[in-house]
Amino acid sequence: SIIPGPWGKKVFLFLHTAAKALGEFLIFVISKLMGEKLSGLVIPLGYMTLLSLIIVVFQFEERARRRIWQIIMLRWGFLVFRVVMEALKINPT
């Protein structure tokens, strides 16, 4: 197993649970605003929100912080695009 020991499993389980709860909350808010039930984005949206919150709380060295924020903003752009595609019922596959 890649996860080290029982404490590692507990930490990853906590992070996954927190990400899922954040994702469900944001999907609830988005669904209320758009009037559509969006379900496929709970976990990705939750992890992106959790990662964004962690970065806000823990500021990194300037160059690393800029690069991380560029990646985060790109990922948020992809997630917004997926939300719009799902809300408009456009299936790209």
N, CA, C and O atoms as a DFTB+ gen file, in Angstrom:
372 C
 N C O
     1  1       0.824      -1.175       0.000
     2  2       0.000       0.000       0.000
     3  2       0.880       1.256       0.000
     4  3       1.926       1.287       0.648
     5  1       0.458       2.265      -0.715
     6  2       1.210       3.515      -0.806
     7  2       1.034       4.348       0.459
     8  3       1.950       5.065       0.861
     9  1      -0.126       4.258       1.082
    10  2      -0.417       5.053       2.267
    11  2       0.330       4.460       3.460
    12  3       0.157       3.281       3.769
    13  1       1.165       5.268       4.141
    14  2       1.991       4.739       5.231
    15  2       1.229       4.589       6.546
    16  3       0.778       5.574       7.131
    17  1       1.094       3.365       6.992
    18  2       0.558       3.076       8.316
    19  2      -0.876       3.512       8.569
    20  3      -1.526       4.090       7.699
    21  1      -1.361       3.226       9.775
    22  2      -2.747       3.563      10.101
    23  2      -2.996       5.066      10.197
    24  3      -4.098       5.524       9.896
    25  1      -1.981       5.849      10.615
    26  2      -2.169       7.297      10.706
    27  2      -2.293       7.907       9.318
    28  3      -3.076       8.833       9.109
    29  1      -1.530       7.395       8.383
    30  2      -1.623       7.886       7.004
    31  2      -3.004       7.654       6.434
    32  3      -3.561       8.518       5.757
    33  1      -3.558       6.477       6.711
    34  2      -4.911       6.173       6.230
    35  2      -5.931       7.109       6.857
    36  3      -6.862       7.555       6.187
    37  1      -5.761       7.410       8.141
    38  2      -6.699       8.312       8.818
    39  2      -6.608       9.726       8.252
    40  3      -7.624      10.398       8.077
    41  1      -5.392      10.172       7.967
    42  2      -5.214      11.515       7.404
    43  2      -5.858      11.590       6.026
    44  3      -6.587      12.539       5.735
    45  1      -5.595      10.598       5.172
    46  2      -6.181      10.609       3.831
    47  2      -7.698      10.469       3.875
    48  3      -8.400      11.084       3.072
    49  1      -8.207       9.670       4.799
    50  2      -9.653       9.540       4.944
    51  2     -10.269      10.865       5.380
    52  3     -11.327      11.254       4.886
    53  1      -9.599      11.565       6.318
    54  2     -10.082      12.870       6.756
    55  2     -10.096      13.859       5.591
    56  3     -11.085      14.564       5.387
    57  1      -8.998      13.916       4.823
    58  2      -8.934      14.837       3.688
    59  2     -10.001      14.514       2.653
    60  3     -10.628      15.419       2.103
    61  1     -10.210      13.233       2.386
    62  2     -11.226      12.835       1.416
    63  2     -12.628      13.207       1.908
    64  3     -13.456      13.687       1.134
    65  1     -12.883      12.985       3.187
    66  2     -14.187      13.329       3.763
    67  2     -14.410      14.838       3.722
    68  3     -15.503      15.296       3.389
    69  1     -13.376      15.612       4.059
    70  2     -13.491      17.073       4.013
    71  2     -13.725      17.554       2.590
    72  3     -14.557      18.431       2.358
    73  1     -12.993      16.985       1.634
    74  2     -13.167      17.376       0.236
    75  2     -14.565      17.030      -0.264
    76  3     -15.181      17.817      -0.984
    77  1     -15.063      15.867       0.112
    78  2     -16.399      15.466      -0.313
    79  2     -17.464      16.386       0.287
    80  3     -18.415      16.761      -0.399
    81  1     -17.310      16.747       1.560
    82  2     -18.271      17.643       2.209
    83  2     -18.250      19.029       1.558
    84  3     -19.304      19.615       1.310
    85  1     -17.049      19.552       1.281
    86  2     -16.946      20.840       0.600
    87  2     -17.566      20.780      -0.790
    88  3     -18.281      21.693      -1.203
    89  1     -17.284      19.694      -1.508
    90  2     -17.849      19.527      -2.850
    91  2     -19.359      19.443      -2.825
    92  3     -20.029      20.053      -3.658
    93  1     -19.906      18.691      -1.876
    94  2     -21.366      18.578      -1.776
    95  2     -22.004      19.923      -1.450
    96  3     -23.064      20.256      -1.981
    97  1     -21.355      20.700      -0.571
    98  2     -21.881      22.020      -0.233
    99  2     -21.880      22.933      -1.465
   100  3     -22.871      23.605      -1.750
   101  1     -20.758      22.948      -2.190
   102  2     -20.679      23.810      -3.371
   103  2     -21.640      23.368      -4.468
   104  3     -22.230      24.207      -5.149
   105  1     -21.803      22.059      -4.646
   106  2     -22.770      21.561      -5.630
   107  2     -24.181      21.959      -5.222
   108  3     -24.998      22.307      -6.074
   109  1     -24.474      21.911      -3.923
   110  2     -25.776      22.346      -3.430
   111  2     -26.023      23.811      -3.779
   112  3     -27.088      24.169      -4.282
   113  1     -25.018      24.658      -3.505
   114  2     -25.151      26.092      -3.797
   115  2     -25.304      26.324      -5.296
   116  3     -26.174      27.083      -5.723
   117  1     -24.465      25.678      -6.092
   118  2     -24.532      25.834      -7.550
   119  2     -25.868      25.339      -8.074
   120  3     -26.464      25.969      -8.948
   121  1     -26.344      24.216      -7.550
   122  2     -27.632      23.663      -7.989
   123  2     -28.776      24.615      -7.665
   124  3     -29.702      24.767      -8.462
   125  1     -28.718      25.255      -6.501
   126  2     -29.756      26.223      -6.138
   127  2     -29.722      27.433      -7.069
   128  3     -30.769      27.953      -7.455
   129  1     -28.524      27.878      -7.424
   130  2     -28.391      29.045      -8.295
   131  2     -28.802      28.740      -9.734
   132  3     -29.417      29.578     -10.393
   133  1     -28.466      27.548     -10.223
   134  2     -28.718      27.198     -11.616
   135  2     -30.026      26.444     -11.811
   136  3     -30.539      26.384     -12.929
   137  1     -30.567      25.875     -10.757
   138  2     -31.784      25.096     -10.883
   139  2     -31.563      23.709     -11.464
   140  3     -32.525      23.027     -11.817
   141  1     -30.331      23.290     -11.566
   142  2     -29.987      21.973     -12.095
   143  2     -29.273      21.163     -11.022
   144  3     -28.543      21.724     -10.205
   145  1     -29.476      19.856     -11.017
   146  2     -28.781      18.965     -10.088
   147  2     -27.494      18.487     -10.751
   148  3     -27.534      17.749     -11.735
   149  1     -26.366      18.903     -10.217
   150  2     -25.057      18.508     -10.723
   151  2     -24.445      17.526      -9.739
   152  3     -24.292      17.854      -8.563
   153  1     -24.095      16.345     -10.186
   154  2     -23.597      15.351      -9.241
   155  2     -22.203      14.827      -9.568
   156  3     -21.522      14.332      -8.669
   157  1     -21.761      14.915     -10.789
   158  2     -20.496      14.309     -11.181
   159  2     -19.262      15.083     -10.772
   160  3     -18.145      14.618     -11.004
   161  1     -19.428      16.246     -10.172
   162  2     -18.281      17.091      -9.867
   163  2     -18.007      17.242      -8.384
   164  3     -17.194      18.081      -7.995
   165  1     -18.660      16.459      -7.548
   166  2     -18.535      16.625      -6.099
   167  2     -17.088      16.473      -5.644
   168  3     -16.554      17.367      -4.987
   169  1     -16.462      15.386      -5.973
   170  2     -15.099      15.118      -5.497
   171  2     -14.082      16.084      -6.119
   172  3     -13.291      16.664      -5.375
   173  1     -14.062      16.290      -7.461
   174  2     -13.076      17.234      -8.004
   175  2     -13.243      18.652      -7.458
   176  3     -12.258      19.320      -7.144
   177  1     -14.479      19.104      -7.347
   178  2     -14.740      20.439      -6.832
   179  2     -14.325      20.537      -5.362
   180  3     -13.785      21.557      -4.936
   181  1     -14.573      19.499      -4.602
   182  2     -14.186      19.483      -3.197
   183  2     -12.685      19.520      -3.005
   184  3     -12.186      20.257      -2.154
   185  1     -11.952      18.728      -3.791
   186  2     -10.490      18.734      -3.665
   187  2      -9.898      20.065      -4.108
   188  3      -8.950      20.547      -3.490
   189  1     -10.439      20.671      -5.169
   190  2      -9.931      21.967      -5.606
   191  2     -10.199      23.036      -4.551
   192  3      -9.353      23.898      -4.309
   193  1     -11.366      22.984      -3.925
   194  2     -11.681      23.943      -2.870
   195  2     -10.765      23.741      -1.666
   196  3     -10.242      24.704      -1.105
   197  1     -10.578      22.485      -1.277
   198  2      -9.702      22.186      -0.144
   199  2      -8.274      22.637      -0.430
   200  3      -7.631      23.241       0.428
   201  1      -7.779      22.350      -1.620
   202  2      -6.430      22.764      -1.992
   203  2      -6.310      24.284      -2.000
   204  3      -5.308      24.830      -1.539
   205  1      -7.316      24.964      -2.515
   206  2      -7.296      26.431      -2.532
   207  2      -7.284      26.986      -1.114
   208  3      -6.554      27.936      -0.830
   209  1      -8.073      26.413      -0.229
   210  2      -8.093      26.876       1.158
   211  2      -6.763      26.638       1.852
   212  3      -6.299      27.484       2.616
   213  1      -6.149      25.495       1.592
   214  2      -4.844      25.199       2.191
   215  2      -3.807      26.205       1.712
   216  3      -2.983      26.669       2.501
   217  1      -3.839      26.547       0.426
   218  2      -2.869      27.499      -0.105
   219  2      -3.099      28.890       0.471
   220  3      -2.141      29.620       0.728
   221  1      -4.348      29.260       0.675
   222  2      -4.629      30.563       1.273
   223  2      -4.095      30.611       2.702
   224  3      -3.520      31.615       3.121
   225  1      -4.283      29.538       3.438
   226  2      -3.840      29.513       4.831
   227  2      -2.314      29.480       4.932
   228  3      -1.728      30.214       5.729
   229  1      -1.681      28.644       4.139
   230  2      -0.222      28.502       4.186
   231  2       0.390      29.165       2.961
   232  3       0.390      28.589       1.872
   233  1       0.905      30.362       3.136
   234  2       1.534      31.070       2.027
   235  2       2.943      30.516       1.802
   236  3       3.707      30.316       2.746
   237  1       3.266      30.274       0.526
   238  2       4.561      29.696       0.169
   239  2       5.533      30.777      -0.300
   240  3       5.203      31.961      -0.347
   241  1       6.711      30.341      -0.636
   242  2       7.716      31.198      -1.233
   243  2       7.137      31.820      -2.506
   244  3       6.335      31.182      -3.188
   245  1       7.524      33.037      -2.833
   246  2       6.868      33.842      -3.869
   247  2       6.756      33.149      -5.229
   248  3       5.661      33.098      -5.790
   249  1       7.844      32.618      -5.773
   250  2       7.779      31.974      -7.096
   251  2       6.904      30.746      -7.072
   252  3       6.097      30.531      -7.977
   253  1       7.059      29.936      -6.036
   254  2       6.247      28.724      -5.928
   255  2       4.777      29.088      -5.772
   256  3       3.906      28.435      -6.348
   257  1       4.503      30.128      -4.995
   258  2       3.121      30.546      -4.778
   259  2       2.488      31.001      -6.094
   260  3       1.340      30.662      -6.379
   261  1       3.230      31.763      -6.892
   262  2       2.697      32.204      -8.186
   263  2       2.387      31.026      -9.102
   264  3       1.336      30.998      -9.742
   265  1       3.294      30.056      -9.168
   266  2       3.093      28.888     -10.035
   267  2       1.908      28.051      -9.556
   268  3       1.102      27.582     -10.361
   269  1       1.810      27.871      -8.247
   270  2       0.703      27.091      -7.696
   271  2      -0.620      27.776      -7.994
   272  3      -1.587      27.116      -8.373
   273  1      -0.676      29.094      -7.827
   274  2      -1.930      29.808      -8.117
   275  2      -2.284      29.734      -9.596
   276  3      -3.465      29.669      -9.936
   277  1      -1.295      29.742     -10.483
   278  2      -1.584      29.590     -11.918
   279  2      -2.228      28.238     -12.181
   280  3      -3.201      28.142     -12.929
   281  1      -1.687      27.202     -11.570
   282  2      -2.250      25.864     -11.747
   283  2      -3.653      25.789     -11.156
   284  3      -4.560      25.222     -11.766
   285  1      -3.828      26.364      -9.965
   286  2      -5.148      26.352      -9.323
   287  2      -6.167      27.087     -10.182
   288  3      -7.278      26.590     -10.364
   289  1      -5.824      28.251     -10.715
   290  2      -6.768      29.010     -11.530
   291  2      -7.110      28.256     -12.816
   292  3      -8.255      28.286     -13.268
   293  1      -6.129      27.586     -13.400
   294  2      -6.404      26.775     -14.587
   295  2      -7.377      25.653     -14.256
   296  3      -8.315      25.400     -15.012
   297  1      -7.159      24.977     -13.129
   298  2      -8.064      23.898     -12.714
   299  2      -9.464      24.426     -12.422
   300  3     -10.453      23.787     -12.785
   301  1      -9.561      25.596     -11.766
   302  2     -10.876      26.192     -11.511
   303  2     -11.567      26.515     -12.840
   304  3     -12.777      26.331     -12.974
   305  1     -10.803      26.990     -13.809
   306  2     -11.376      27.262     -15.133
   307  2     -11.957      25.997     -15.747
   308  3     -13.060      26.019     -16.292
   309  1     -11.222      24.895     -15.660
   310  2     -11.727      23.623     -16.186
   311  2     -12.988      23.175     -15.452
   312  3     -13.928      22.678     -16.073
   313  1     -13.006      23.352     -14.129
   314  2     -14.188      22.955     -13.364
   315  2     -15.401      23.813     -13.705
   316  3     -16.509      23.291     -13.828
   317  1     -15.208      25.116     -13.857
   318  2     -16.322      25.988     -14.250
   319  2     -16.835      25.577     -15.624
   320  3     -18.044      25.538     -15.853
   321  1     -15.925      25.273     -16.529
   322  2     -16.308      24.811     -17.862
   323  2     -17.143      23.530     -17.769
   324  3     -18.154      23.399     -18.459
   325  1     -16.727      22.591     -16.923
   326  2     -17.490      21.345     -16.757
   327  2     -18.860      21.594     -16.151
   328  3     -19.836      20.957     -16.547
   329  1     -18.946      22.516     -15.192
   330  2     -20.236      22.842     -14.585
   331  2     -21.173      23.410     -15.643
   332  3     -22.336      23.015     -15.720
   333  1     -20.676      24.331     -16.456
   334  2     -21.500      24.926     -17.516
   335  2     -21.921      23.868     -18.525
   336  3     -23.079      23.829     -18.940
   337  1     -20.983      23.004     -18.923
   338  2     -21.313      21.938     -19.883
   339  2     -22.381      21.015     -19.316
   340  3     -23.311      20.634     -20.027
   341  1     -22.256      20.653     -18.043
   342  2     -23.234      19.766     -17.427
   343  2     -24.583      20.464     -17.262
   344  3     -25.631      19.851     -17.464
   345  1     -24.557      21.736     -16.898
   346  2     -25.803      22.492     -16.718
   347  2     -26.546      22.657     -18.042
   348  3     -27.776      22.622     -18.084
   349  1     -25.788      22.835     -19.120
   350  2     -26.404      22.991     -20.440
   351  2     -26.677      21.645     -21.109
   352  3     -27.186      21.581     -22.228
   353  1     -26.327      20.567     -20.395
   354  2     -26.530      19.194     -20.887
   355  2     -25.801      18.963     -22.222
   356  3     -26.334      18.326     -23.130
   357  1     -24.600      19.482     -22.319
   358  2     -23.753      19.262     -23.485
   359  2     -22.785      18.154     -23.140
   360  3     -21.996      18.289     -22.205
   361  1     -22.834      17.048     -23.889
   362  2     -21.985      15.903     -23.633
   363  2     -20.857      15.880     -24.658
   364  3     -21.113      15.618     -25.833
   365  1     -19.613      16.146     -24.249
   366  2     -18.511      16.214     -25.200
   367  2     -18.052      14.861     -25.739
   368  3     -17.273      14.824     -26.692
   369  1     -18.504      13.764     -25.168
   370  2     -18.046      12.448     -25.637
   371  2     -18.880      11.912     -26.748
   372  3     -18.617      10.816     -27.243
